[in-house]
Short mmCIF file of C-alpha atoms in Angstrom, two decimals:
data_model
loop_
_atom_site.label_atom_id
_atom_site.label_comp_id
_atom_site.label_asym_id
_atom_site.label_seq_id
_atom_site.Cartn_x
_atom_site.Cartn_y
_atom_site.Cartn_z
CA UNK Z 1 -29.06 -22.42 55.29
CA UNK Z 2 -25.88 -20.44 54.75
CA UNK Z 3 -25.23 -18.76 51.41
CA UNK Z 4 -21.67 -18.50 50.18
CA UNK Z 5 -20.06 -16.25 47.60
CA UNK Z 6 -16.69 -16.45 45.90
CA UNK Z 7 -14.27 -13.77 44.81
CA UNK Z 8 -10.81 -13.46 43.27
CA UNK Z 9 -8.20 -12.44 45.82
CA UNK Z 10 -4.84 -11.96 44.03
CA UNK Z 11 -3.34 -9.26 46.27
CA UNK Z 12 0.32 -9.21 47.16
CA UNK Z 13 1.53 -7.77 50.46
CA UNK Z 14 2.77 -4.57 48.83
CA UNK Z 15 -0.83 -3.90 47.80
CA UNK Z 16 -2.44 -4.81 51.10
CA UNK Z 17 -4.37 -1.54 51.08
CA UNK Z 18 -6.09 -2.68 47.89
CA UNK Z 19 -6.95 -5.94 49.65
CA UNK Z 20 -8.39 -3.91 52.53
CA UNK Z 21 -10.57 -1.87 50.15
CA UNK Z 22 -11.77 -5.05 48.45
CA UNK Z 23 -12.84 -6.62 51.75
CA UNK Z 24 -14.50 -3.37 52.85
CA UNK Z 25 -16.64 -3.43 49.70
CA UNK Z 26 -17.64 -7.01 50.41
CA UNK Z 27 -18.50 -6.16 54.02
CA UNK Z 28 -20.74 -3.31 52.82
CA UNK Z 29 -22.74 -5.95 50.91
CA UNK Z 30 -23.19 -8.07 54.04
CA UNK Z 31 -20.47 -10.59 53.22
CA UNK Z 32 -17.99 -11.93 55.75
CA UNK Z 33 -14.69 -13.53 54.68
CA UNK Z 34 -14.25 -17.14 55.75
CA UNK Z 35 -11.00 -18.13 54.03
CA UNK Z 36 -8.86 -17.75 50.91
CA UNK Z 37 -8.24 -21.03 49.09
CA UNK Z 38 -5.34 -21.81 46.75
CA UNK Z 39 -4.01 -18.37 47.54
CA UNK Z 40 -6.50 -16.69 45.21
CA UNK Z 41 -10.14 -17.70 45.77
CA UNK Z 42 -11.91 -15.99 48.65
CA UNK Z 43 -14.99 -17.58 50.19
CA UNK Z 44 -17.55 -15.25 51.80
CA UNK Z 45 -20.70 -16.00 53.73
CA UNK Z 46 -23.79 -13.84 53.98
CA UNK Z 47 -24.35 -12.39 57.48
CA UNK Z 48 -27.21 -10.39 58.96
CA UNK Z 49 -25.02 -8.32 61.31
CA UNK Z 50 -22.46 -5.58 60.49
CA UNK Z 51 -19.02 -6.99 59.78
CA UNK Z 52 -15.54 -5.51 59.46
CA UNK Z 53 -12.28 -6.76 57.96
CA UNK Z 54 -8.71 -5.80 58.59
CA UNK Z 55 -5.54 -6.60 56.66
CA UNK Z 56 -2.28 -6.14 58.54
CA UNK Z 57 1.32 -6.73 57.52
CA UNK Z 58 2.99 -9.82 58.93
CA UNK Z 59 5.78 -8.25 60.98
CA UNK Z 60 5.27 -9.99 64.30
CA UNK Z 61 7.29 -13.21 64.25
CA UNK Z 62 8.75 -15.16 67.17
CA UNK Z 63 12.03 -17.09 67.29
CA UNK Z 64 10.36 -20.04 65.53
CA UNK Z 65 9.19 -17.86 62.60
CA UNK Z 66 5.57 -18.20 63.68
CA UNK Z 67 3.01 -15.43 64.23
CA UNK Z 68 3.47 -13.89 67.65
CA UNK Z 69 0.86 -15.36 69.97
CA UNK Z 70 0.73 -12.24 72.12
CA UNK Z 71 -0.07 -10.13 69.05
CA UNK Z 72 -2.83 -12.50 67.99
CA UNK Z 73 -4.24 -12.57 71.52
CA UNK Z 74 -4.36 -8.77 71.63
CA UNK Z 75 -6.25 -8.77 68.33
CA UNK Z 76 -8.65 -11.40 69.67
CA UNK Z 77 -9.27 -9.36 72.82
CA UNK Z 78 -9.97 -6.35 70.60
CA UNK Z 79 -12.83 -8.17 68.88
CA UNK Z 80 -11.02 -9.66 65.88
CA UNK Z 81 -11.13 -13.25 64.62
CA UNK Z 82 -7.83 -14.26 63.05
CA UNK Z 83 -8.55 -15.98 59.71
CA UNK Z 84 -5.19 -16.75 58.11
CA UNK Z 85 -1.75 -15.57 57.08
CA UNK Z 86 -1.53 -15.06 53.32
CA UNK Z 87 1.60 -13.88 51.46
CA UNK Z 88 2.85 -11.77 54.35
CA UNK Z 89 -0.59 -10.43 55.29
CA UNK Z 90 -2.73 -11.17 58.35
CA UNK Z 91 -6.43 -11.40 57.51
CA UNK Z 92 -8.86 -10.57 60.31
CA UNK Z 93 -12.64 -10.39 60.55
CA UNK Z 94 -14.71 -8.87 63.34
CA UNK Z 95 -16.44 -11.17 65.80
CA UNK Z 96 -20.20 -11.52 65.28
CA UNK Z 97 -22.21 -8.55 66.59
CA UNK Z 98 -19.06 -6.71 67.74
CA UNK Z 99 -17.41 -3.50 66.63
CA UNK Z 100 -13.71 -4.19 67.12
CA UNK Z 101 -11.05 -1.72 68.16
CA UNK Z 102 -8.55 -0.66 65.44
CA UNK Z 103 -5.46 -2.85 65.19
CA UNK Z 104 -3.24 -0.27 63.48
CA UNK Z 105 -3.97 3.35 64.28
CA UNK Z 106 -0.55 5.03 64.04
CA UNK Z 107 0.02 5.96 60.37
CA UNK Z 108 3.69 6.79 60.93
CA UNK Z 109 4.49 3.42 62.51
CA UNK Z 110 2.51 1.68 59.80
CA UNK Z 111 4.58 3.45 57.13
CA UNK Z 112 7.89 2.57 58.79
CA UNK Z 113 6.93 -1.08 58.98
CA UNK Z 114 5.74 -1.09 55.38
CA UNK Z 115 8.94 0.58 54.10
CA UNK Z 116 11.15 -1.78 56.10
CA UNK Z 117 9.47 -4.84 54.58
CA UNK Z 118 9.15 -3.81 50.94
CA UNK Z 119 12.22 -1.76 50.18
CA UNK Z 120 14.53 -4.85 49.90
CA UNK Z 121 12.04 -6.64 47.65
CA UNK Z 122 12.59 -4.17 44.84
CA UNK Z 123 16.05 -5.57 44.20
CA UNK Z 124 14.66 -9.10 43.81
CA UNK Z 125 12.06 -7.93 41.30
CA UNK Z 126 14.77 -6.03 39.44
CA UNK Z 127 16.92 -9.18 39.20
CA UNK Z 128 13.97 -11.14 37.80
CA UNK Z 129 13.27 -8.38 35.28
CA UNK Z 130 16.92 -8.30 34.21
CA UNK Z 131 16.90 -12.10 33.73
CA UNK Z 132 13.83 -12.04 31.50
CA UNK Z 133 15.21 -9.10 29.51
CA UNK Z 134 18.51 -10.89 28.96
CA UNK Z 135 16.73 -14.08 27.83
CA UNK Z 136 14.50 -12.15 25.41
CA UNK Z 137 17.54 -10.30 23.98
CA UNK Z 138 19.43 -13.56 23.43
CA UNK Z 139 16.46 -15.12 21.60
CA UNK Z 140 16.02 -12.05 19.40
CA UNK Z 141 19.71 -11.63 18.57
CA UNK Z 142 20.48 -15.32 18.10
CA UNK Z 143 17.25 -17.33 17.74
CA UNK Z 144 17.43 -21.14 17.71
CA UNK Z 145 18.00 -22.55 14.25
CA UNK Z 146 15.24 -25.11 14.59
CA UNK Z 147 11.76 -24.37 15.87
CA UNK Z 148 9.49 -27.42 16.00
CA UNK Z 149 5.91 -26.24 15.61
CA UNK Z 150 4.12 -29.58 15.86
CA UNK Z 151 4.56 -30.12 19.65
CA UNK Z 152 3.54 -26.51 20.31
CA UNK Z 153 0.31 -26.78 18.34
CA UNK Z 154 -0.64 -30.26 19.52
CA UNK Z 155 0.30 -30.07 23.20
CA UNK Z 156 -2.07 -28.20 25.51
CA UNK Z 157 0.65 -28.22 28.16
CA UNK Z 158 3.05 -26.49 25.75
CA UNK Z 159 0.49 -23.78 25.09
CA UNK Z 160 -0.10 -23.30 28.81
CA UNK Z 161 3.65 -23.24 29.40
CA UNK Z 162 3.98 -20.53 26.76
CA UNK Z 163 1.15 -18.57 28.43
CA UNK Z 164 2.87 -19.02 31.81
CA UNK Z 165 6.12 -17.47 30.57
CA UNK Z 166 4.32 -14.67 28.73
CA UNK Z 167 2.40 -13.73 31.89
CA UNK Z 168 5.57 -13.83 33.97
CA UNK Z 169 7.44 -11.69 31.46
CA UNK Z 170 4.59 -9.19 31.33
CA UNK Z 171 4.44 -9.04 35.11
CA UNK Z 172 8.21 -8.60 35.44
CA UNK Z 173 8.30 -5.81 32.87
CA UNK Z 174 5.55 -3.84 34.59
CA UNK Z 175 5.80 -4.62 38.30
CA UNK Z 176 9.25 -3.23 39.05
CA UNK Z 177 8.62 0.31 37.69
CA UNK Z 178 5.09 0.23 39.16
CA UNK Z 179 6.38 -0.78 42.61
CA UNK Z 180 9.12 1.82 42.53
CA UNK Z 181 6.64 4.55 41.56
CA UNK Z 182 4.17 3.43 44.24
CA UNK Z 183 6.78 3.37 47.02
CA UNK Z 184 8.05 6.80 46.01
CA UNK Z 185 4.48 8.18 46.19
CA UNK Z 186 4.05 6.69 49.66
CA UNK Z 187 7.41 8.09 50.72
CA UNK Z 188 6.43 11.59 49.60
CA UNK Z 189 3.42 11.68 51.94
CA UNK Z 190 5.05 9.58 54.67
CA UNK Z 191 2.29 7.00 54.87
CA UNK Z 192 0.86 4.01 53.04
CA UNK Z 193 -1.67 5.06 50.41
CA UNK Z 194 -4.11 2.91 48.48
CA UNK Z 195 -2.54 1.64 45.24
CA UNK Z 196 -4.15 2.16 41.85
CA UNK Z 197 -6.41 -0.41 40.22
CA UNK Z 198 -3.50 -1.18 37.87
CA UNK Z 199 -1.72 -2.80 40.83
CA UNK Z 200 -4.66 -5.19 41.25
CA UNK Z 201 -4.45 -6.09 37.56
CA UNK Z 202 -0.74 -6.90 37.93
CA UNK Z 203 -1.39 -8.96 41.04
CA UNK Z 204 -4.06 -10.82 39.08
CA UNK Z 205 -1.64 -11.57 36.25
CA UNK Z 206 0.94 -12.88 38.70
CA UNK Z 207 -1.56 -14.99 40.65
CA UNK Z 208 -3.02 -16.52 37.47
CA UNK Z 209 0.48 -17.47 36.32
CA UNK Z 210 1.06 -19.22 39.66
CA UNK Z 211 -2.26 -21.06 39.38
CA UNK Z 212 -1.27 -22.34 35.93
CA UNK Z 213 1.41 -24.51 37.52
CA UNK Z 214 -1.17 -27.02 38.76
CA UNK Z 215 -2.89 -27.72 35.41
CA UNK Z 216 0.52 -27.62 33.73
CA UNK Z 217 1.72 -30.58 35.80
CA UNK Z 218 -1.48 -32.48 35.11
CA UNK Z 219 -1.42 -31.75 31.38
CA UNK Z 220 2.25 -32.66 31.05
CA UNK Z 221 1.34 -36.13 32.32
CA UNK Z 222 -1.74 -36.21 30.08
CA UNK Z 223 0.31 -35.31 26.98
CA UNK Z 224 2.99 -37.83 27.90
CA UNK Z 225 0.52 -40.74 27.95
CA UNK Z 226 -2.02 -39.49 25.40
CA UNK Z 227 -2.45 -41.83 22.45
CA UNK Z 228 -2.71 -40.58 18.85
CA UNK Z 229 -6.21 -40.22 17.44
CA UNK Z 230 -5.19 -42.57 14.62
CA UNK Z 231 -2.04 -44.60 14.02
CA UNK Z 232 -1.37 -47.05 11.17
CA UNK Z 233 1.83 -48.94 10.41
CA UNK Z 234 2.95 -51.24 7.66
CA UNK Z 235 6.49 -52.54 8.02
CA UNK Z 236 7.65 -55.67 6.16
CA UNK Z 237 10.13 -56.45 8.94
CA UNK Z 238 7.40 -56.66 11.63
CA UNK Z 239 4.49 -58.98 11.07
CA UNK Z 240 2.28 -57.15 13.57
CA UNK Z 241 2.69 -53.80 11.77
CA UNK Z 242 0.23 -54.40 8.94
CA UNK Z 243 -2.51 -51.84 9.49
CA UNK Z 244 -1.40 -49.16 7.00
CA UNK Z 245 -2.96 -50.67 3.92
CA UNK Z 246 -3.60 -48.55 0.84
CA UNK Z 247 -7.35 -48.69 1.49
CA UNK Z 248 -6.98 -47.59 5.15
CA UNK Z 249 -4.65 -44.67 4.38
CA UNK Z 250 -6.78 -43.51 1.43
CA UNK Z 251 -9.47 -42.46 3.92
CA UNK Z 252 -7.21 -39.67 5.24
CA UNK Z 253 -6.15 -36.42 3.51
CA UNK Z 254 -2.63 -37.48 2.53
CA UNK Z 255 -0.79 -37.92 -0.78
CA UNK Z 256 0.32 -41.50 -1.50
CA UNK Z 257 2.27 -43.31 -4.21
CA UNK Z 258 -1.07 -44.74 -5.31
CA UNK Z 259 -2.41 -41.20 -5.92
CA UNK Z 260 0.64 -40.11 -7.90
CA UNK Z 261 0.63 -43.17 -10.11
CA UNK Z 262 3.88 -44.55 -8.70
CA UNK Z 263 4.53 -48.27 -8.19
CA UNK Z 264 3.12 -49.42 -4.87
CA UNK Z 265 2.92 -52.77 -3.22
CA UNK Z 266 1.29 -54.02 -0.07
CA UNK Z 267 4.71 -54.77 1.45
CA UNK Z 268 5.94 -51.17 1.08
CA UNK Z 269 6.72 -49.27 4.26
CA UNK Z 270 3.92 -46.90 5.31
CA UNK Z 271 3.26 -44.91 8.46
CA UNK Z 272 0.28 -42.67 9.23
CA UNK Z 273 -0.36 -40.89 12.49
CA UNK Z 274 -3.04 -38.36 13.41
CA UNK Z 275 -3.22 -36.07 16.41
CA UNK Z 276 -5.54 -33.28 17.41
CA UNK Z 277 -5.79 -30.44 19.90
CA UNK Z 278 -7.95 -27.38 20.43
CA UNK Z 279 -5.95 -25.56 17.75
CA UNK Z 280 -5.18 -28.08 15.02
CA UNK Z 281 -5.91 -31.47 13.50
CA UNK Z 282 -2.58 -32.90 12.38
CA UNK Z 283 -1.90 -35.78 10.00
CA UNK Z 284 1.59 -37.10 9.25
CA UNK Z 285 2.14 -39.69 6.51
CA UNK Z 286 5.32 -41.27 5.15
CA UNK Z 287 5.86 -43.97 2.58
CA UNK Z 288 8.84 -45.77 1.07
CA UNK Z 289 8.33 -47.50 -2.24
CA UNK Z 290 10.50 -48.66 -5.10
CA UNK Z 291 11.85 -45.90 -7.32
CA UNK Z 292 10.40 -45.80 -10.82
CA UNK Z 293 13.48 -44.28 -12.47
CA UNK Z 294 16.34 -45.96 -10.59
CA UNK Z 295 15.86 -49.65 -9.93
CA UNK Z 296 16.83 -50.65 -6.42
CA UNK Z 297 16.52 -47.15 -4.95
CA UNK Z 298 13.62 -46.02 -2.80
CA UNK Z 299 11.16 -43.24 -3.44
CA UNK Z 300 10.27 -41.18 -0.36
CA UNK Z 301 6.74 -39.76 -0.13
CA UNK Z 302 5.72 -37.56 2.79
CA UNK Z 303 2.74 -35.47 3.84
CA UNK Z 304 2.28 -33.13 6.80
CA UNK Z 305 -1.17 -31.58 7.03
CA UNK Z 306 -2.28 -29.00 9.60
CA UNK Z 307 -5.99 -28.14 9.69
CA UNK Z 308 -5.93 -25.11 12.00
CA UNK Z 309 -8.81 -23.57 13.91
CA UNK Z 310 -7.83 -20.07 12.74
CA UNK Z 311 -6.34 -18.75 9.52
CA UNK Z 312 -3.73 -16.64 11.31
CA UNK Z 313 -2.51 -19.82 13.00
CA UNK Z 314 -2.09 -21.54 9.64
CA UNK Z 315 -0.11 -18.52 8.40
CA UNK Z 316 2.12 -18.65 11.47
CA UNK Z 317 2.61 -22.43 11.13
CA UNK Z 318 3.62 -22.08 7.49
CA UNK Z 319 6.19 -19.38 8.23
CA UNK Z 320 7.63 -21.36 11.13
CA UNK Z 321 7.83 -24.52 9.02
CA UNK Z 322 9.50 -22.59 6.24
CA UNK Z 323 12.15 -21.23 8.60
CA UNK Z 324 13.09 -24.63 9.96
CA UNK Z 325 16.54 -25.43 8.60
CA UNK Z 326 16.51 -29.10 9.63
CA UNK Z 327 13.78 -31.67 9.13
CA UNK Z 328 13.71 -35.41 9.66
CA UNK Z 329 16.60 -37.65 8.63
CA UNK Z 330 14.94 -38.56 5.32
CA UNK Z 331 14.34 -35.03 4.09
CA UNK Z 332 17.44 -33.29 5.34
CA UNK Z 333 17.72 -29.51 4.99
CA UNK Z 334 15.05 -27.88 2.82
CA UNK Z 335 15.77 -24.45 1.35
CA UNK Z 336 12.43 -22.97 0.35
CA UNK Z 337 11.82 -20.59 -2.55
CA UNK Z 338 8.59 -18.61 -3.13
CA UNK Z 339 6.25 -20.04 -5.79
CA UNK Z 340 3.34 -17.63 -6.08
CA UNK Z 341 1.92 -18.96 -9.35
CA UNK Z 342 0.65 -22.32 -8.12
CA UNK Z 343 -2.85 -21.15 -7.21
CA UNK Z 344 -2.59 -21.37 -3.40
CA UNK Z 345 -2.88 -18.53 -0.90
CA UNK Z 346 0.81 -19.06 -0.10
CA UNK Z 347 3.26 -21.57 -1.53
CA UNK Z 348 6.96 -22.46 -1.52
CA UNK Z 349 8.98 -25.14 -3.32
CA UNK Z 350 12.45 -26.66 -3.12
CA UNK Z 351 14.57 -29.34 -4.85
CA UNK Z 352 13.13 -28.60 -8.28
CA UNK Z 353 9.56 -28.92 -7.10
CA UNK Z 354 9.98 -32.24 -5.30
CA UNK Z 355 8.82 -30.59 -2.08
CA UNK Z 356 5.84 -28.27 -1.82
CA UNK Z 357 4.86 -26.17 1.20
CA UNK Z 358 1.56 -24.31 0.89
CA UNK Z 359 -1.42 -22.80 2.68
CA UNK Z 360 -5.01 -22.55 1.57
CA UNK Z 361 -7.24 -20.82 4.10
CA UNK Z 362 -6.95 -22.61 7.44
CA UNK Z 363 -5.08 -25.59 5.98
CA UNK Z 364 -1.29 -25.73 5.78
CA UNK Z 365 0.51 -28.70 4.27
CA UNK Z 366 3.93 -29.96 3.28
CA UNK Z 367 4.08 -32.61 0.55
CA UNK Z 368 7.27 -34.27 -0.63
CA UNK Z 369 8.10 -36.85 -3.28
CA UNK Z 370 11.73 -37.50 -4.19
CA UNK Z 371 10.66 -38.95 -7.55
CA UNK Z 372 8.40 -36.25 -9.09
CA UNK Z 373 7.96 -32.56 -9.79
CA UNK Z 374 4.89 -31.78 -7.71
CA UNK Z 375 4.33 -28.41 -9.42
CA UNK Z 376 3.03 -29.94 -12.65
CA UNK Z 377 -0.64 -29.19 -13.30
CA UNK Z 378 -1.55 -32.87 -13.02
CA UNK Z 379 0.18 -33.36 -9.66
CA UNK Z 380 -1.15 -30.05 -8.29
CA UNK Z 381 -4.68 -31.22 -9.10
CA UNK Z 382 -4.03 -34.49 -7.25
CA UNK Z 383 -2.63 -32.63 -4.22
CA UNK Z 384 -5.59 -30.26 -4.13
CA UNK Z 385 -8.03 -33.12 -4.35
CA UNK Z 386 -6.32 -35.13 -1.59
CA UNK Z 387 -5.32 -32.37 0.85
CA UNK Z 388 -8.07 -29.75 0.45
CA UNK Z 389 -11.11 -31.83 -0.42
#
């Protein structure tokens, strides 16, 4: 029975000497490369005979942009099994029980081929680096006026997308100077030298970012069709939207007209939706009821509650929510002012206390009521009991 092993194979063509060293270490352990899958996962099999690997640059192309058959035949006659072409590298393994002849023995020719291939690629990396730098500068100098934190926290695909761009930015910032330094070192000695382990780390970052594309596509579809964990509606204009009763909504950590002692009827408009992700449990509640002070007007009651997995995430969510200059069409623009005497870890108010934004530990919440001052001791006690209990 054959025994297989797996390894991470992120190497780019510019670091093919690092790939060679990696395969040599595997061969010393009695492992023979079979194939690299998805461009990054190398499958090895255990063998009882000595084995050798060779990584060569892909410079032999015919008029149809295919590997030159004569070159591959010469390698085969020399005792090498051709495995695959990967990112501009030919991967070879010695035939069983054979010691193959060297494929590349002239260091000067090898250097000339290497320099010819990789010198033009520096300009492409530089262009990518310049693009990312320009984008980062634009965002820092003139950031968007509205950042919506809810999709970021609730969507796994958004988090992966953010990770994808961070990895690409990190790679772009480091790879161009690293490549330039490495090529200059090779040029000084007139031959290709083994790159540092830092090059392997950068190749790993780049390869991981490429692999993220697959789960990103899957998760984008998953997020697009994922249903809320809970969703209640009560709308007097739609007979089938009758699930958001007072009793049903009272089971969730939201502030209602019923809690605040305001008039409420079963035909008021109510909407409650809950979503969750690895980072946060989110509850959004809105209610329209008759105003107590002005007959005929409506009182708007809203709750956004974020129960975060980490306290630093709740702090970040609060600051992002505070910086948002536009909210939904009911609230309009909210200009927050610090209110440090309300007994929360962090708290802000606006519109004479009708809107309260606060954080207590891992929980961040925004509560609004167009009818009341929420900073009164009685209302604060109600909010604490409903949101933090």
